[in-house]
Tab-separated table of C-alpha atoms in Angstrom:
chain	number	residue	atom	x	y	z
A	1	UNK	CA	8.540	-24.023	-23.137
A	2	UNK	CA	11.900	-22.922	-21.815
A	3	UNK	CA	14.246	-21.019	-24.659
A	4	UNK	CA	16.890	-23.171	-26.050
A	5	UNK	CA	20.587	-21.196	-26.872
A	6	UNK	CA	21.736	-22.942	-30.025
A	7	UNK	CA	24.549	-21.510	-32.632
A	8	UNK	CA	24.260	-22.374	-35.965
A	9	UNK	CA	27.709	-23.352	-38.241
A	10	UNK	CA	27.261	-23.346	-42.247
A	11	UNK	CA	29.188	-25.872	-43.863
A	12	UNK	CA	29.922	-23.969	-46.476
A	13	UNK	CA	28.082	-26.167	-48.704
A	14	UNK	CA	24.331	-24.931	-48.327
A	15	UNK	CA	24.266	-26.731	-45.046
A	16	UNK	CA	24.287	-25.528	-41.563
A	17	UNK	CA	24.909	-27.491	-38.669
A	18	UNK	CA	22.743	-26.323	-35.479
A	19	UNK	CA	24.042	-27.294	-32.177
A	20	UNK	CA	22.480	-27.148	-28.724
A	21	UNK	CA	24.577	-25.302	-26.321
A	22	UNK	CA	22.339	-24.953	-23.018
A	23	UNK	CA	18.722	-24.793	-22.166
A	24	UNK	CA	17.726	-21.793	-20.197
A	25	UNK	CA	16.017	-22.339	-16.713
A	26	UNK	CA	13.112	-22.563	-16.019
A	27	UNK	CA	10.646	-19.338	-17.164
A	28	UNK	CA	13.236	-18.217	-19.344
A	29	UNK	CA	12.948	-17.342	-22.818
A	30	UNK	CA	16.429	-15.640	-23.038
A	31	UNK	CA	19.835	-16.450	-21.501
A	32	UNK	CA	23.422	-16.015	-21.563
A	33	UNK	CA	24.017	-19.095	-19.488
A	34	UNK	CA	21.362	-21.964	-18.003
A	35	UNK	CA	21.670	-19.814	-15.051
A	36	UNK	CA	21.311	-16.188	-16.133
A	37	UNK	CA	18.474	-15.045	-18.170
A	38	UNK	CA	17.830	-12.199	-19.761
A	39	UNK	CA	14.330	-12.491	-20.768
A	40	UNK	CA	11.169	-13.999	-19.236
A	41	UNK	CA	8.577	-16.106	-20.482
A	42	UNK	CA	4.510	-14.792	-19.743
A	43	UNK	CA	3.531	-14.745	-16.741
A	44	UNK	CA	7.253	-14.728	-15.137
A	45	UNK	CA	9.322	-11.815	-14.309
A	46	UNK	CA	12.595	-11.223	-14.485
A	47	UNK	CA	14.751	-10.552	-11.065
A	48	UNK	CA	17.996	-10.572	-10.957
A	49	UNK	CA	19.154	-13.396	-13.415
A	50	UNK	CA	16.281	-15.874	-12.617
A	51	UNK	CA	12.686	-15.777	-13.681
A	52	UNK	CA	10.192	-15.677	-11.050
A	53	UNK	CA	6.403	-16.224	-10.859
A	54	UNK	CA	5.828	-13.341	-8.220
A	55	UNK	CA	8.318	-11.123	-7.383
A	56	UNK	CA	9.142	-10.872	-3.537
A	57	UNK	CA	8.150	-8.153	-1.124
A	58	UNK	CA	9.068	-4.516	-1.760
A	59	UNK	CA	8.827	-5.263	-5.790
A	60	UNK	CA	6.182	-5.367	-8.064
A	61	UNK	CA	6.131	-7.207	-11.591
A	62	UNK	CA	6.004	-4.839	-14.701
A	63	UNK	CA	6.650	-5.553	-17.753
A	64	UNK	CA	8.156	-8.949	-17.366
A	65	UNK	CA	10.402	-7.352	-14.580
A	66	UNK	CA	10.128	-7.114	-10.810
A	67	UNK	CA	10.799	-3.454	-10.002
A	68	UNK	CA	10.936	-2.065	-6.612
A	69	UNK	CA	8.885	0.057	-4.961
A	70	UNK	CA	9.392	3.726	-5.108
A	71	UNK	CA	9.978	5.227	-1.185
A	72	UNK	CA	7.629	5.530	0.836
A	73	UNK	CA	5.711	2.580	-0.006
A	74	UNK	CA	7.314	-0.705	1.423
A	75	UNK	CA	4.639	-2.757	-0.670
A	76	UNK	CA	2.943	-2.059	-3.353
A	77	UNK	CA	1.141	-3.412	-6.643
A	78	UNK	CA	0.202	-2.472	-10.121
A	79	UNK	CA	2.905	0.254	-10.420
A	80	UNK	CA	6.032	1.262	-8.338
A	81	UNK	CA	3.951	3.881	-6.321
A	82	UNK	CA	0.325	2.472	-5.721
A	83	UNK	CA	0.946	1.694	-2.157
A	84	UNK	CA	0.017	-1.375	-0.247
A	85	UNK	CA	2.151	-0.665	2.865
A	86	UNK	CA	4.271	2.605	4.086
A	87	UNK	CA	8.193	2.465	5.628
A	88	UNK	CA	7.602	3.991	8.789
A	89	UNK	CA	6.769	7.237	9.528
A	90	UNK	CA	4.284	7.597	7.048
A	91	UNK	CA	0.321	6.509	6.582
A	92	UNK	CA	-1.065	5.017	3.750
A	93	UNK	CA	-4.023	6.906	2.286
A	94	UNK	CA	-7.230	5.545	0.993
A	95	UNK	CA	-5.927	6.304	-2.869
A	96	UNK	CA	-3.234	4.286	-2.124
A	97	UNK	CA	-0.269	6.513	-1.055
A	98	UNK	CA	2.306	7.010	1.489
A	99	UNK	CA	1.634	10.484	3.168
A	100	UNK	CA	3.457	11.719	6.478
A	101	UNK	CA	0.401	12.950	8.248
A	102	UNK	CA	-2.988	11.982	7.932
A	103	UNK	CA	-5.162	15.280	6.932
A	104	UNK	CA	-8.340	16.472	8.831
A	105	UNK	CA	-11.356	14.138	9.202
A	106	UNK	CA	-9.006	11.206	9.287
A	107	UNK	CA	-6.996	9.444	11.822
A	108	UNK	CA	-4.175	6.638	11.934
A	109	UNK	CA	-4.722	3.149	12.350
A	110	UNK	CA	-2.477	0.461	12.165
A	111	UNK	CA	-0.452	2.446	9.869
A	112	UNK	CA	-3.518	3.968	7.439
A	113	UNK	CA	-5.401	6.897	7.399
A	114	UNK	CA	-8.945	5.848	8.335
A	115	UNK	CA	-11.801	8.688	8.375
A	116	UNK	CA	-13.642	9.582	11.608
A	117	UNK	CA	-17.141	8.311	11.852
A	118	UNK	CA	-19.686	10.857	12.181
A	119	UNK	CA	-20.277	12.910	13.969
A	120	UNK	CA	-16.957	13.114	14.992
A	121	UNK	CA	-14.572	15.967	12.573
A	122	UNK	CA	-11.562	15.670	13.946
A	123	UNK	CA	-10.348	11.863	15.702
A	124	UNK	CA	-7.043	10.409	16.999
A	125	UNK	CA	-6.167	6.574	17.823
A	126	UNK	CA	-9.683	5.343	16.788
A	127	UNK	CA	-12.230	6.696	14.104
A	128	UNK	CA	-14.853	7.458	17.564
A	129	UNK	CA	-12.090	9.104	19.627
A	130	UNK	CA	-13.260	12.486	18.915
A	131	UNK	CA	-11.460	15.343	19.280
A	132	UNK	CA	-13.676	18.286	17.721
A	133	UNK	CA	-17.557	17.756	16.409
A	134	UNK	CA	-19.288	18.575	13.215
A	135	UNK	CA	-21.809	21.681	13.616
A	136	UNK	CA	-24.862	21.005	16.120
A	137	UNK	CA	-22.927	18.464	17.660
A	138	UNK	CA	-21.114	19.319	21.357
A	139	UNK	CA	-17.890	17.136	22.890
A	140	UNK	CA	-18.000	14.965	25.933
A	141	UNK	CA	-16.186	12.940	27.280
A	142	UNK	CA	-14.378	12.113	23.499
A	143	UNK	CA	-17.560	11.806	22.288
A	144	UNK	CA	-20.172	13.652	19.984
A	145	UNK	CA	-23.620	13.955	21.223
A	146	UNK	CA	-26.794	16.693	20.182
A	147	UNK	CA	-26.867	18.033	23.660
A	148	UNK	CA	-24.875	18.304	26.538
A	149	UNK	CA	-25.443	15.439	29.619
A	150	UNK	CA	-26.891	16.654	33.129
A	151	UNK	CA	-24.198	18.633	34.926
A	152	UNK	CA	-22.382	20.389	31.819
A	153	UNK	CA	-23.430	22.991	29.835
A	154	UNK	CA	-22.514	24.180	26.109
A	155	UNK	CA	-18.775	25.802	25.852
A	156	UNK	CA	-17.738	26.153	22.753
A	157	UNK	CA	-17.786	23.218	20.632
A	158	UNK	CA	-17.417	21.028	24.231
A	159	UNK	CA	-19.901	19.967	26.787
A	160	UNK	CA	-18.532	21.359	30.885
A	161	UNK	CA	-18.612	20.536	33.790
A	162	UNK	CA	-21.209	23.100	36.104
A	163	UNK	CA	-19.200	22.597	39.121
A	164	UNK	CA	-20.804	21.271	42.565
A	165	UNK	CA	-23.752	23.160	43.329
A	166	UNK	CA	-24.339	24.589	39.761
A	167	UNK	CA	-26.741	23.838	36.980
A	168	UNK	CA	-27.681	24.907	34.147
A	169	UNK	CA	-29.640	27.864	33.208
A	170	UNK	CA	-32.382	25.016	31.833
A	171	UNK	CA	-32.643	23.379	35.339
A	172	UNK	CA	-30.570	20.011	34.392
């Protein structure tokens, strides 16, 4: 039920007159005026002067008040910096924060920091766009594979080309 502002006036004779002034709006379990509350009801929050069953984008509801979200997180939920969503320029991690580069093993996608599928260690764009391979593991063509294709040979971390004419030392 909605909170009801009354004032009370005693008579002066062991009586005391109680008179409605305003009902609050709706969610509202405090209020100066039927339009400005100061208090919410369960399950409402508080924003502005009005009491709201979900707070709008960029907020989140604590304690009976919709508080916004602490920068860098454009969205988030629970508290004011578990992120749902970054401002831009930053990449939302997988425990839920706004970071401003996504560390090794990961890459960005769509705005969060997704890790590289194996055997790939380092990845940009996609999690299979390698860039670098885990050990026993050789890049070609963005890709890591056990042993190098016909024409290239082991350099580094990297399968290469032989060049025309050229094979490997193992015939392929």
């Amino acid at each position: 039920k909605n909170g009801l502002m009354i004032i009370g006036v005693n008579q002066g004779d062991g009586h005391i007159i109680i008179k409605q002034l305003f009902n609050c709006s709706q969610g509202c379990s405090s209020c100066n005026s039927a339009y400005e509350c100061t208090q919410c009801l369960d399950n409402y929050y508080l924003e502005g002067k009005k009491c709201v069953t979900s707070c709008k984008k960029g907020t989140v509801g604590i304690s009976k008040k919709c508080q916004q979200c602490k920068s860098p997180c454009s969205e988030c939920q629970e508290t004011t910096t578990k992120c749902t969503s970054c401002i831009d320029g930053y990449y939302l991690s997988s425990d839920m924060m706004c970071i401003p580069i996504c560390p090794d093993s990961f890459t960005n996608i769509k705005g969060e920091c997704k890790p590289c599928k194996r055997p790939c260690k380092q990845c940009a764009d996609s999690d299979e766009n390698c860039l670098t391979c885990i050990d026993g593991y050789y890049l070609s063509n963005n890709k890591c594979v056990p042993s190098c294709p016909k024409g290239t040979a082991k350099s580094g971390g990297a399968c290469a080309d032989c060049g025309d004419g050229h094979f490997r030392a193992d015939g392929l």
